Short mmCIF file of C-alpha atoms and ligand atoms in Angstrom, two decimals:
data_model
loop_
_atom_site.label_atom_id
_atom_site.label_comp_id
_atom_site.label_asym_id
_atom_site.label_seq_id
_atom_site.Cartn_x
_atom_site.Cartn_y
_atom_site.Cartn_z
CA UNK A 1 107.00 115.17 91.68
CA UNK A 2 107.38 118.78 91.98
CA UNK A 3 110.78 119.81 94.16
CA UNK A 4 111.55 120.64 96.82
CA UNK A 5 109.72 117.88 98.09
CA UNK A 6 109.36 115.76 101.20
CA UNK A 7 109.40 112.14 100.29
CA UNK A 8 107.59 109.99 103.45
CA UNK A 9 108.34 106.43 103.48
CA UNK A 10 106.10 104.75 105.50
CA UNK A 11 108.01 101.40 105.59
CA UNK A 12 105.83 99.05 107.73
CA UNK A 13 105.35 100.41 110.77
CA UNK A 14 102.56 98.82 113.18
CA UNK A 15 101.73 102.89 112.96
CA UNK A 16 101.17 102.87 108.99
CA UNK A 17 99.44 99.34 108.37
CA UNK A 18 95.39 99.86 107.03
CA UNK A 19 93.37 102.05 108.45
CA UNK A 20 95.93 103.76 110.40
CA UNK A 21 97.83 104.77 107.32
CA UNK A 22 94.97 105.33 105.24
CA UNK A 23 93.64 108.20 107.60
CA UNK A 24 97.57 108.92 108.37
CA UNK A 25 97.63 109.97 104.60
CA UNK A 26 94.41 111.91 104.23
CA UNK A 27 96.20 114.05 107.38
CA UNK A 28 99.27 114.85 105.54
CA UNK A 29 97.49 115.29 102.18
CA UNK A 30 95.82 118.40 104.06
CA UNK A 31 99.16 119.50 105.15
CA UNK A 32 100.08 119.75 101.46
CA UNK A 33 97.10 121.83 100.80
CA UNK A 34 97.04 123.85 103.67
CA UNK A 35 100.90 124.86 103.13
CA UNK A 36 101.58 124.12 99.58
CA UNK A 37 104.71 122.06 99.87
CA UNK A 38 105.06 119.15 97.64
CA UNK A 39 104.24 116.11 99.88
CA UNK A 40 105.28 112.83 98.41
CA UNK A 41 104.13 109.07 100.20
CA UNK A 42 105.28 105.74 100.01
CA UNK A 43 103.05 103.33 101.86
CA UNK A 44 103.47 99.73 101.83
CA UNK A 45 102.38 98.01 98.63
CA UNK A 46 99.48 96.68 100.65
CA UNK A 47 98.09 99.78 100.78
CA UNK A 48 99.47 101.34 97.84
CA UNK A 49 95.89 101.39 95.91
CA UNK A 50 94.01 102.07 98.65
CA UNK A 51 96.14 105.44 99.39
CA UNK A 52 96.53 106.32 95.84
CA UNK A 53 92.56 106.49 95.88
CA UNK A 54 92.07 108.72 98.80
CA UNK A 55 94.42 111.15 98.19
CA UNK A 56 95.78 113.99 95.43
CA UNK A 57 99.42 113.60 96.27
CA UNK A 58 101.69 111.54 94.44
CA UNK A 59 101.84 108.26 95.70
CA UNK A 60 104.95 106.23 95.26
CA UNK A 61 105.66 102.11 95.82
CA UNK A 62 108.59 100.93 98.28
CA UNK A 63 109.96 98.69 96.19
CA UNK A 64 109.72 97.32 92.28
CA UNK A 65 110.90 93.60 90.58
CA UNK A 66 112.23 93.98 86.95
CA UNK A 67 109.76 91.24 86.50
CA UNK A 68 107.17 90.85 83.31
CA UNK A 69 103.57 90.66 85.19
CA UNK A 70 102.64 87.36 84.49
CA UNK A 71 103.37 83.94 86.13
CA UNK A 72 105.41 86.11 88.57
CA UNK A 73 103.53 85.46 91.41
CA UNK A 74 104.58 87.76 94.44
CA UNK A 75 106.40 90.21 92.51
CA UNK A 76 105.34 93.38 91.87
CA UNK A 77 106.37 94.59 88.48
CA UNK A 78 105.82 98.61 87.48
CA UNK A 79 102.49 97.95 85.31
CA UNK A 80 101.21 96.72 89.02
CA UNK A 81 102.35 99.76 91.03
CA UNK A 82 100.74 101.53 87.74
CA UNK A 83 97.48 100.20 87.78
CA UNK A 84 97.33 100.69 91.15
CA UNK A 85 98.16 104.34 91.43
CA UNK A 86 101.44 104.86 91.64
CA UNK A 87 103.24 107.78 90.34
CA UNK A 88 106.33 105.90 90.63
CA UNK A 89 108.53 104.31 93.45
CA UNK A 90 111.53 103.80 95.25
CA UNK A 91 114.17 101.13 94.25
CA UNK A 92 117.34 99.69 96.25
CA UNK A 93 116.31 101.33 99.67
CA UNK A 94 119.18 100.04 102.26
CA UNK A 95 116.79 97.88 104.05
CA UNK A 96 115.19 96.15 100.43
CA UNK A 97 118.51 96.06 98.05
CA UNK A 98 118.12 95.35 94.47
CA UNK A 99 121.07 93.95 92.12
CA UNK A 100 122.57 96.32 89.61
CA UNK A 101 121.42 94.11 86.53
CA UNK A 102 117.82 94.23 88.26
CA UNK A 103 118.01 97.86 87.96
CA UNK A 104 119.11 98.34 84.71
CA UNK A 105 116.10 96.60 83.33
CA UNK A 106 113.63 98.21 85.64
CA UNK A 107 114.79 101.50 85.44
CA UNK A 108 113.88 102.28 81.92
CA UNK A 109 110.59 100.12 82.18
CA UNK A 110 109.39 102.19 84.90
CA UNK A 111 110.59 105.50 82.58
CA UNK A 112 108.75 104.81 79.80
CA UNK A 113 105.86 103.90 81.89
CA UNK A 114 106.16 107.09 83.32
CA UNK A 115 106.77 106.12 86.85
CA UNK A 116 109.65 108.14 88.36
CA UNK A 117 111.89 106.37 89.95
CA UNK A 118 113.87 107.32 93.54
CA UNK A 119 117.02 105.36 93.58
CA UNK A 120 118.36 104.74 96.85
CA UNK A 121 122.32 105.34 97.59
CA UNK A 122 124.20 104.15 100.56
CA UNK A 123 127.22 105.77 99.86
CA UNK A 124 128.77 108.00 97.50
CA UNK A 125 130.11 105.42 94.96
CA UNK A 126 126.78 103.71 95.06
CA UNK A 127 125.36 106.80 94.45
CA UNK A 128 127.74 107.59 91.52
CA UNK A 129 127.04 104.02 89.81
CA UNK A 130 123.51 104.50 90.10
CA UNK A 131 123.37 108.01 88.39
CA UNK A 132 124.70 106.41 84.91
CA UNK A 133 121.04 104.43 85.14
CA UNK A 134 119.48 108.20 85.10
CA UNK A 135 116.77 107.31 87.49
CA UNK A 136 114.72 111.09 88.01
CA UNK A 137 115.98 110.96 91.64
CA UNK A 138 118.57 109.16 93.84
CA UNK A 139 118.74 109.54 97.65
CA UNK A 140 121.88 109.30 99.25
CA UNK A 141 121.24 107.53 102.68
CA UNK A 142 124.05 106.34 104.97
CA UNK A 143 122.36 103.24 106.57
CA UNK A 144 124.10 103.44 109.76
CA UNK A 145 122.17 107.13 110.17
CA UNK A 146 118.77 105.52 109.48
CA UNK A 147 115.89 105.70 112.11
CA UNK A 148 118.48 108.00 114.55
CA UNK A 149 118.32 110.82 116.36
CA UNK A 150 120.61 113.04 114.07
CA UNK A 151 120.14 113.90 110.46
CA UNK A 152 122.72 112.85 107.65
CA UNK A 153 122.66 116.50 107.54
CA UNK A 154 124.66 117.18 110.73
CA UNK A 155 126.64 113.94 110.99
CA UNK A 156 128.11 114.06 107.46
CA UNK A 157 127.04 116.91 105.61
CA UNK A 158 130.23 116.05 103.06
CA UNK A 159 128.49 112.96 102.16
CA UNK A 160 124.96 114.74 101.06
CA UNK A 161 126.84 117.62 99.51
CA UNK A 162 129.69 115.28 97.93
CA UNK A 163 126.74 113.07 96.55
CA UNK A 164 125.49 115.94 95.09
CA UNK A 165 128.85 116.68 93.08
CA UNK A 166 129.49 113.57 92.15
CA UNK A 167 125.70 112.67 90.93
CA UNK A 168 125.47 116.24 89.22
CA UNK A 169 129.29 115.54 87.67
CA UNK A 170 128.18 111.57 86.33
CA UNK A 171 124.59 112.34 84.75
CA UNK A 172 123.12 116.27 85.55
CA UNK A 173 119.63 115.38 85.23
CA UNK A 174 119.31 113.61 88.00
CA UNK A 175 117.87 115.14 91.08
CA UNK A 176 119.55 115.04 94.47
CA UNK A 177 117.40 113.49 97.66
CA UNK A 178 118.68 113.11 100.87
CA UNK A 179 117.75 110.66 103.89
CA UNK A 180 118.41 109.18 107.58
CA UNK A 181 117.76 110.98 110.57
CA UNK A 182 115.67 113.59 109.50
CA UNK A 183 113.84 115.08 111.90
CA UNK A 184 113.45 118.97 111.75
CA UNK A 185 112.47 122.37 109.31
CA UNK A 186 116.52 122.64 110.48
CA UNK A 187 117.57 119.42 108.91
CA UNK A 188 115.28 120.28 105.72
CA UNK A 189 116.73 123.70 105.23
CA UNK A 190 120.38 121.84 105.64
CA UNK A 191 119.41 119.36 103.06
CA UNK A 192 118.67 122.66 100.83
CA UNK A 193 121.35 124.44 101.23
CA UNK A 194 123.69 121.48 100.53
CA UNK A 195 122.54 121.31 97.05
CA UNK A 196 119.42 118.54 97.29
CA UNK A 197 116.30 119.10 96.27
CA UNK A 198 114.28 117.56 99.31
CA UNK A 199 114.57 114.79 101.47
CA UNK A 200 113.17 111.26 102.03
CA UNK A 201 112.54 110.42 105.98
CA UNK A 202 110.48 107.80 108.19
CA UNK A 203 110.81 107.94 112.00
CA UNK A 204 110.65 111.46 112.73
CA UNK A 205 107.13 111.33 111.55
CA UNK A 206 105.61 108.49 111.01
CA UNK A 207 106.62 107.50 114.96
CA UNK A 208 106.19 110.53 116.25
CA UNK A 209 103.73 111.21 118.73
CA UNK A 210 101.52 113.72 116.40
CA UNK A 211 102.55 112.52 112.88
CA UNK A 212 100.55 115.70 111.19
CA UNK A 213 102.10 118.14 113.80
CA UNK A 214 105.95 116.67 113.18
CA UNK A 215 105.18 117.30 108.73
CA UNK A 216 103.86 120.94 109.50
CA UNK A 217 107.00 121.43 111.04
CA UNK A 218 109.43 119.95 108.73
CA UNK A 219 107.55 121.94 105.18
CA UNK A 220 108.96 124.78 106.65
CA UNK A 221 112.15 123.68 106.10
CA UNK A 222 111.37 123.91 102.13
CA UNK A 223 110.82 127.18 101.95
O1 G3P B 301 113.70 105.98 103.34
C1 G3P B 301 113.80 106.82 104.42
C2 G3P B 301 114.53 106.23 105.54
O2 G3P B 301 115.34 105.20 105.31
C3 G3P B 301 115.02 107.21 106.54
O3 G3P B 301 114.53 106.78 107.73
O4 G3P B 301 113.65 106.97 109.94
O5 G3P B 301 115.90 107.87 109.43
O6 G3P B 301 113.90 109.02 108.56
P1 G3P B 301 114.51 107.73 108.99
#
Protein backbone atom coordinates (compact mmCIF):
# COMPACT_ATOMS: atom_id res chain seq x y z
CA UNK A 1 0.00 0.00 0.00
CA UNK A 2 1.20 3.35 -0.79
CA UNK A 3 1.64 5.70 2.62
CA UNK A 4 0.26 7.77 4.10
CA UNK A 5 -2.63 5.72 4.03
CA UNK A 6 -5.97 5.28 5.75
CA UNK A 7 -6.49 1.69 6.65
CA UNK A 8 -10.63 1.07 7.18
CA UNK A 9 -11.49 -1.94 9.05
CA UNK A 10 -14.81 -2.73 8.57
CA UNK A 11 -15.02 -5.39 11.37
CA UNK A 12 -18.65 -6.70 11.23
CA UNK A 13 -20.79 -4.15 11.63
CA UNK A 14 -24.68 -4.75 10.84
CA UNK A 15 -23.56 -1.40 8.65
CA UNK A 16 -20.77 -3.35 6.52
CA UNK A 17 -22.40 -6.94 6.02
CA UNK A 18 -23.31 -7.61 1.88
CA UNK A 19 -24.73 -5.28 0.02
CA UNK A 20 -24.31 -2.56 2.40
CA UNK A 21 -20.57 -2.89 2.37
CA UNK A 22 -20.26 -3.72 -1.10
CA UNK A 23 -21.81 -0.28 -2.22
CA UNK A 24 -20.10 1.20 1.17
CA UNK A 25 -16.77 0.36 -0.72
CA UNK A 26 -17.51 1.49 -4.25
CA UNK A 27 -18.29 5.06 -2.16
CA UNK A 28 -14.96 5.27 -0.62
CA UNK A 29 -13.13 3.86 -3.67
CA UNK A 30 -14.41 7.26 -5.35
CA UNK A 31 -13.12 9.14 -2.47
CA UNK A 32 -9.68 7.75 -3.31
CA UNK A 33 -10.02 8.88 -6.81
CA UNK A 34 -11.59 11.99 -6.36
CA UNK A 35 -8.79 13.10 -3.68
CA UNK A 36 -5.93 10.87 -4.34
CA UNK A 37 -5.22 9.59 -0.88
CA UNK A 38 -4.30 6.04 -0.51
CA UNK A 39 -7.52 4.33 0.77
CA UNK A 40 -6.95 0.91 2.16
CA UNK A 41 -10.24 -1.68 3.22
CA UNK A 42 -10.62 -4.54 5.26
CA UNK A 43 -14.07 -6.06 4.98
CA UNK A 44 -15.06 -9.17 6.55
CA UNK A 45 -13.74 -12.31 4.89
CA UNK A 46 -17.29 -12.88 3.75
CA UNK A 47 -17.05 -10.28 1.57
CA UNK A 48 -13.50 -10.13 0.97
CA UNK A 49 -13.87 -11.43 -2.87
CA UNK A 50 -16.76 -9.79 -3.54
CA UNK A 51 -15.05 -6.23 -2.59
CA UNK A 52 -11.78 -7.08 -4.04
CA UNK A 53 -13.84 -7.40 -7.43
CA UNK A 54 -15.61 -4.14 -7.39
CA UNK A 55 -13.06 -2.01 -6.50
CA UNK A 56 -9.22 -0.65 -7.48
CA UNK A 57 -8.10 -0.15 -3.93
CA UNK A 58 -6.19 -2.53 -2.08
CA UNK A 59 -8.22 -4.78 -0.30
CA UNK A 60 -6.93 -6.38 2.82
CA UNK A 61 -8.41 -9.64 5.07
CA UNK A 62 -9.20 -9.15 8.97
CA UNK A 63 -7.61 -11.92 10.02
CA UNK A 64 -5.17 -14.98 8.66
CA UNK A 65 -4.50 -18.89 10.21
CA UNK A 66 -0.85 -20.10 9.68
CA UNK A 67 -2.74 -23.01 8.36
CA UNK A 68 -1.75 -25.16 4.98
CA UNK A 69 -5.16 -24.90 2.80
CA UNK A 70 -6.25 -28.22 2.86
CA UNK A 71 -8.32 -30.36 5.33
CA UNK A 72 -8.39 -27.06 7.32
CA UNK A 73 -11.81 -26.53 7.14
CA UNK A 74 -12.84 -22.96 8.51
CA UNK A 75 -9.54 -21.50 8.39
CA UNK A 76 -8.51 -19.17 6.15
CA UNK A 77 -4.91 -19.57 5.19
CA UNK A 78 -3.04 -16.59 2.93
CA UNK A 79 -3.32 -18.60 -0.56
CA UNK A 80 -7.31 -18.09 0.33
CA UNK A 81 -7.24 -14.35 1.09
CA UNK A 82 -4.91 -14.54 -2.24
CA UNK A 83 -7.11 -16.09 -4.52
CA UNK A 84 -9.64 -14.10 -3.40
CA UNK A 85 -8.17 -10.68 -3.84
CA UNK A 86 -6.43 -9.72 -1.17
CA UNK A 87 -3.48 -7.55 -1.19
CA UNK A 88 -2.72 -8.68 2.17
CA UNK A 89 -4.31 -8.46 5.75
CA UNK A 90 -4.31 -7.70 9.19
CA UNK A 91 -3.06 -10.18 11.91
CA UNK A 92 -3.44 -10.10 15.91
CA UNK A 93 -6.08 -7.20 15.91
CA UNK A 94 -7.03 -6.76 19.85
CA UNK A 95 -10.42 -8.10 19.33
CA UNK A 96 -9.04 -11.51 17.06
CA UNK A 97 -5.47 -12.30 18.89
CA UNK A 98 -3.14 -14.64 17.31
CA UNK A 99 -0.23 -16.60 19.29
CA UNK A 100 3.32 -15.53 18.70
CA UNK A 101 4.35 -19.04 17.21
CA UNK A 102 1.16 -18.57 14.85
CA UNK A 103 2.73 -15.51 13.64
CA UNK A 104 6.01 -16.48 13.05
CA UNK A 105 4.91 -19.03 10.54
CA UNK A 106 2.36 -16.84 8.87
CA UNK A 107 4.26 -13.92 8.63
CA UNK A 108 6.78 -14.99 6.13
CA UNK A 109 4.11 -17.17 4.21
CA UNK A 110 2.07 -14.22 3.63
CA UNK A 111 5.64 -12.28 2.54
CA UNK A 112 6.61 -14.41 0.07
CA UNK A 113 3.15 -14.58 -1.19
CA UNK A 114 3.29 -11.08 -1.43
CA UNK A 115 0.52 -10.20 0.89
CA UNK A 116 1.56 -7.37 3.25
CA UNK A 117 0.89 -7.90 6.41
CA UNK A 118 -0.53 -5.14 9.24
CA UNK A 119 0.41 -6.44 12.59
CA UNK A 120 -1.64 -5.29 15.29
CA UNK A 121 0.08 -3.92 18.72
CA UNK A 122 -1.66 -3.34 21.96
CA UNK A 123 1.03 -1.88 23.65
CA UNK A 124 4.45 -0.84 23.21
CA UNK A 125 6.24 -4.12 24.16
CA UNK A 126 3.82 -5.99 21.98
CA UNK A 127 4.61 -3.75 19.47
CA UNK A 128 8.42 -4.14 19.98
CA UNK A 129 8.15 -8.15 19.91
CA UNK A 130 6.24 -8.03 16.89
CA UNK A 131 8.70 -5.78 14.86
CA UNK A 132 11.56 -8.65 15.07
CA UNK A 133 8.78 -10.72 12.77
CA UNK A 134 9.28 -7.64 10.14
CA UNK A 135 5.69 -7.62 9.16
CA UNK A 136 5.51 -4.33 6.36
CA UNK A 137 3.30 -2.58 8.98
CA UNK A 138 2.33 -2.81 12.69
CA UNK A 139 -0.42 -0.66 14.30
CA UNK A 140 -0.09 0.26 17.69
CA UNK A 141 -3.70 0.24 19.19
CA UNK A 142 -4.42 0.62 22.91
CA UNK A 143 -7.61 -1.54 23.23
CA UNK A 144 -9.12 0.34 25.95
CA UNK A 145 -9.18 3.52 23.24
CA UNK A 146 -10.98 1.37 20.64
CA UNK A 147 -14.48 2.41 19.25
CA UNK A 148 -14.23 5.88 21.66
CA UNK A 149 -14.75 9.18 21.31
CA UNK A 150 -11.01 10.33 21.52
CA UNK A 151 -8.15 9.33 19.33
CA UNK A 152 -4.96 7.41 20.68
CA UNK A 153 -3.66 10.55 19.34
CA UNK A 154 -4.86 12.88 22.12
CA UNK A 155 -5.14 10.42 25.01
CA UNK A 156 -1.57 9.04 24.72
CA UNK A 157 0.28 10.54 22.08
CA UNK A 158 3.65 8.98 23.99
CA UNK A 159 2.37 5.65 23.21
CA UNK A 160 1.99 6.25 19.18
CA UNK A 161 5.17 8.27 19.13
CA UNK A 162 7.09 5.83 21.66
CA UNK A 163 5.86 2.89 19.36
CA UNK A 164 7.33 4.56 16.72
CA UNK A 165 10.91 4.68 18.45
CA UNK A 166 10.90 1.60 19.68
CA UNK A 167 9.55 -0.22 16.28
CA UNK A 168 11.98 2.07 14.15
CA UNK A 169 14.96 1.20 16.96
CA UNK A 170 14.06 -3.03 16.82
CA UNK A 171 13.66 -3.55 12.88
CA UNK A 172 13.62 0.09 10.63
CA UNK A 173 11.73 -1.28 7.87
CA UNK A 174 8.79 -1.56 9.36
CA UNK A 175 6.17 1.05 8.91
CA UNK A 176 4.38 2.75 11.77
CA UNK A 177 0.24 2.63 11.82
CA UNK A 178 -1.73 3.96 14.37
CA UNK A 179 -5.40 3.12 15.69
CA UNK A 180 -8.44 3.63 18.29
CA UNK A 181 -10.49 6.53 18.37
CA UNK A 182 -9.86 8.05 15.27
CA UNK A 183 -12.18 10.26 14.22
CA UNK A 184 -10.94 13.54 12.50
CA UNK A 185 -8.37 15.25 9.49
CA UNK A 186 -7.06 16.53 13.30
CA UNK A 187 -6.40 13.11 14.63
CA UNK A 188 -4.83 12.08 11.07
CA UNK A 189 -2.51 15.03 10.91
CA UNK A 190 -1.54 14.04 14.80
CA UNK A 191 -0.90 10.54 13.75
CA UNK A 192 1.58 12.29 11.06
CA UNK A 193 3.29 14.36 12.88
CA UNK A 194 4.04 11.74 15.57
CA UNK A 195 6.09 9.82 13.21
CA UNK A 196 3.32 7.11 11.63
CA UNK A 197 2.66 6.75 8.39
CA UNK A 198 -1.29 6.57 8.49
CA UNK A 199 -3.78 5.20 10.59
CA UNK A 200 -6.16 2.21 10.85
CA UNK A 201 -9.86 3.25 12.25
CA UNK A 202 -13.56 1.74 12.34
CA UNK A 203 -16.31 3.69 14.16
CA UNK A 204 -15.74 7.09 13.12
CA UNK A 205 -16.72 5.99 9.71
CA UNK A 206 -18.07 3.06 9.18
CA UNK A 207 -20.96 4.18 12.02
CA UNK A 208 -21.14 7.38 11.15
CA UNK A 209 -24.14 8.83 9.88
CA UNK A 210 -22.62 9.66 6.20
CA UNK A 211 -19.75 7.09 6.00
CA UNK A 212 -18.40 8.82 2.52
CA UNK A 213 -18.77 12.38 4.08
CA UNK A 214 -16.77 11.27 7.57
CA UNK A 215 -13.50 9.64 4.86
CA UNK A 216 -13.55 13.02 2.81
CA UNK A 217 -12.92 14.57 5.93
CA UNK A 218 -10.36 12.49 7.52
CA UNK A 219 -7.90 12.33 3.77
CA UNK A 220 -7.33 15.67 4.60
CA UNK A 221 -5.60 14.85 7.43
CA UNK A 222 -2.84 13.09 5.04
CA UNK A 223 -1.87 15.80 3.38
O1 LIG B 1 -8.71 -1.73 13.65
C1 LIG B 1 -9.21 -0.48 13.90
C2 LIG B 1 -9.90 -0.38 15.18
O2 LIG B 1 -9.66 -1.29 16.12
C3 LIG B 1 -10.09 1.00 15.68
O3 LIG B 1 -11.41 1.13 15.91
O4 LIG B 1 -13.54 2.22 16.02
O5 LIG B 1 -11.65 3.05 17.40
O6 LIG B 1 -11.63 3.40 14.96
P1 LIG B 1 -12.09 2.54 16.09
Amino acid sequence: MRTPAIVLNFKTYPEILGKKGWDLAKRFASVADDTGASIVLAPPTADLARTAKLVHIPVFGQHVDAVEPGQTTGWTPPEALLEAGAAGTLINHSERKVAWEEMAIVIPRCRALGLEVIACADDLAEAETLAKLSPEYIAIEPPELIGGDVSVTTAKPEVVSGAVARIQTANPKVTVLCGAGVRTRKDVAKALELGTSGVLLASGVIRAKDPEKALRDLVKGLR
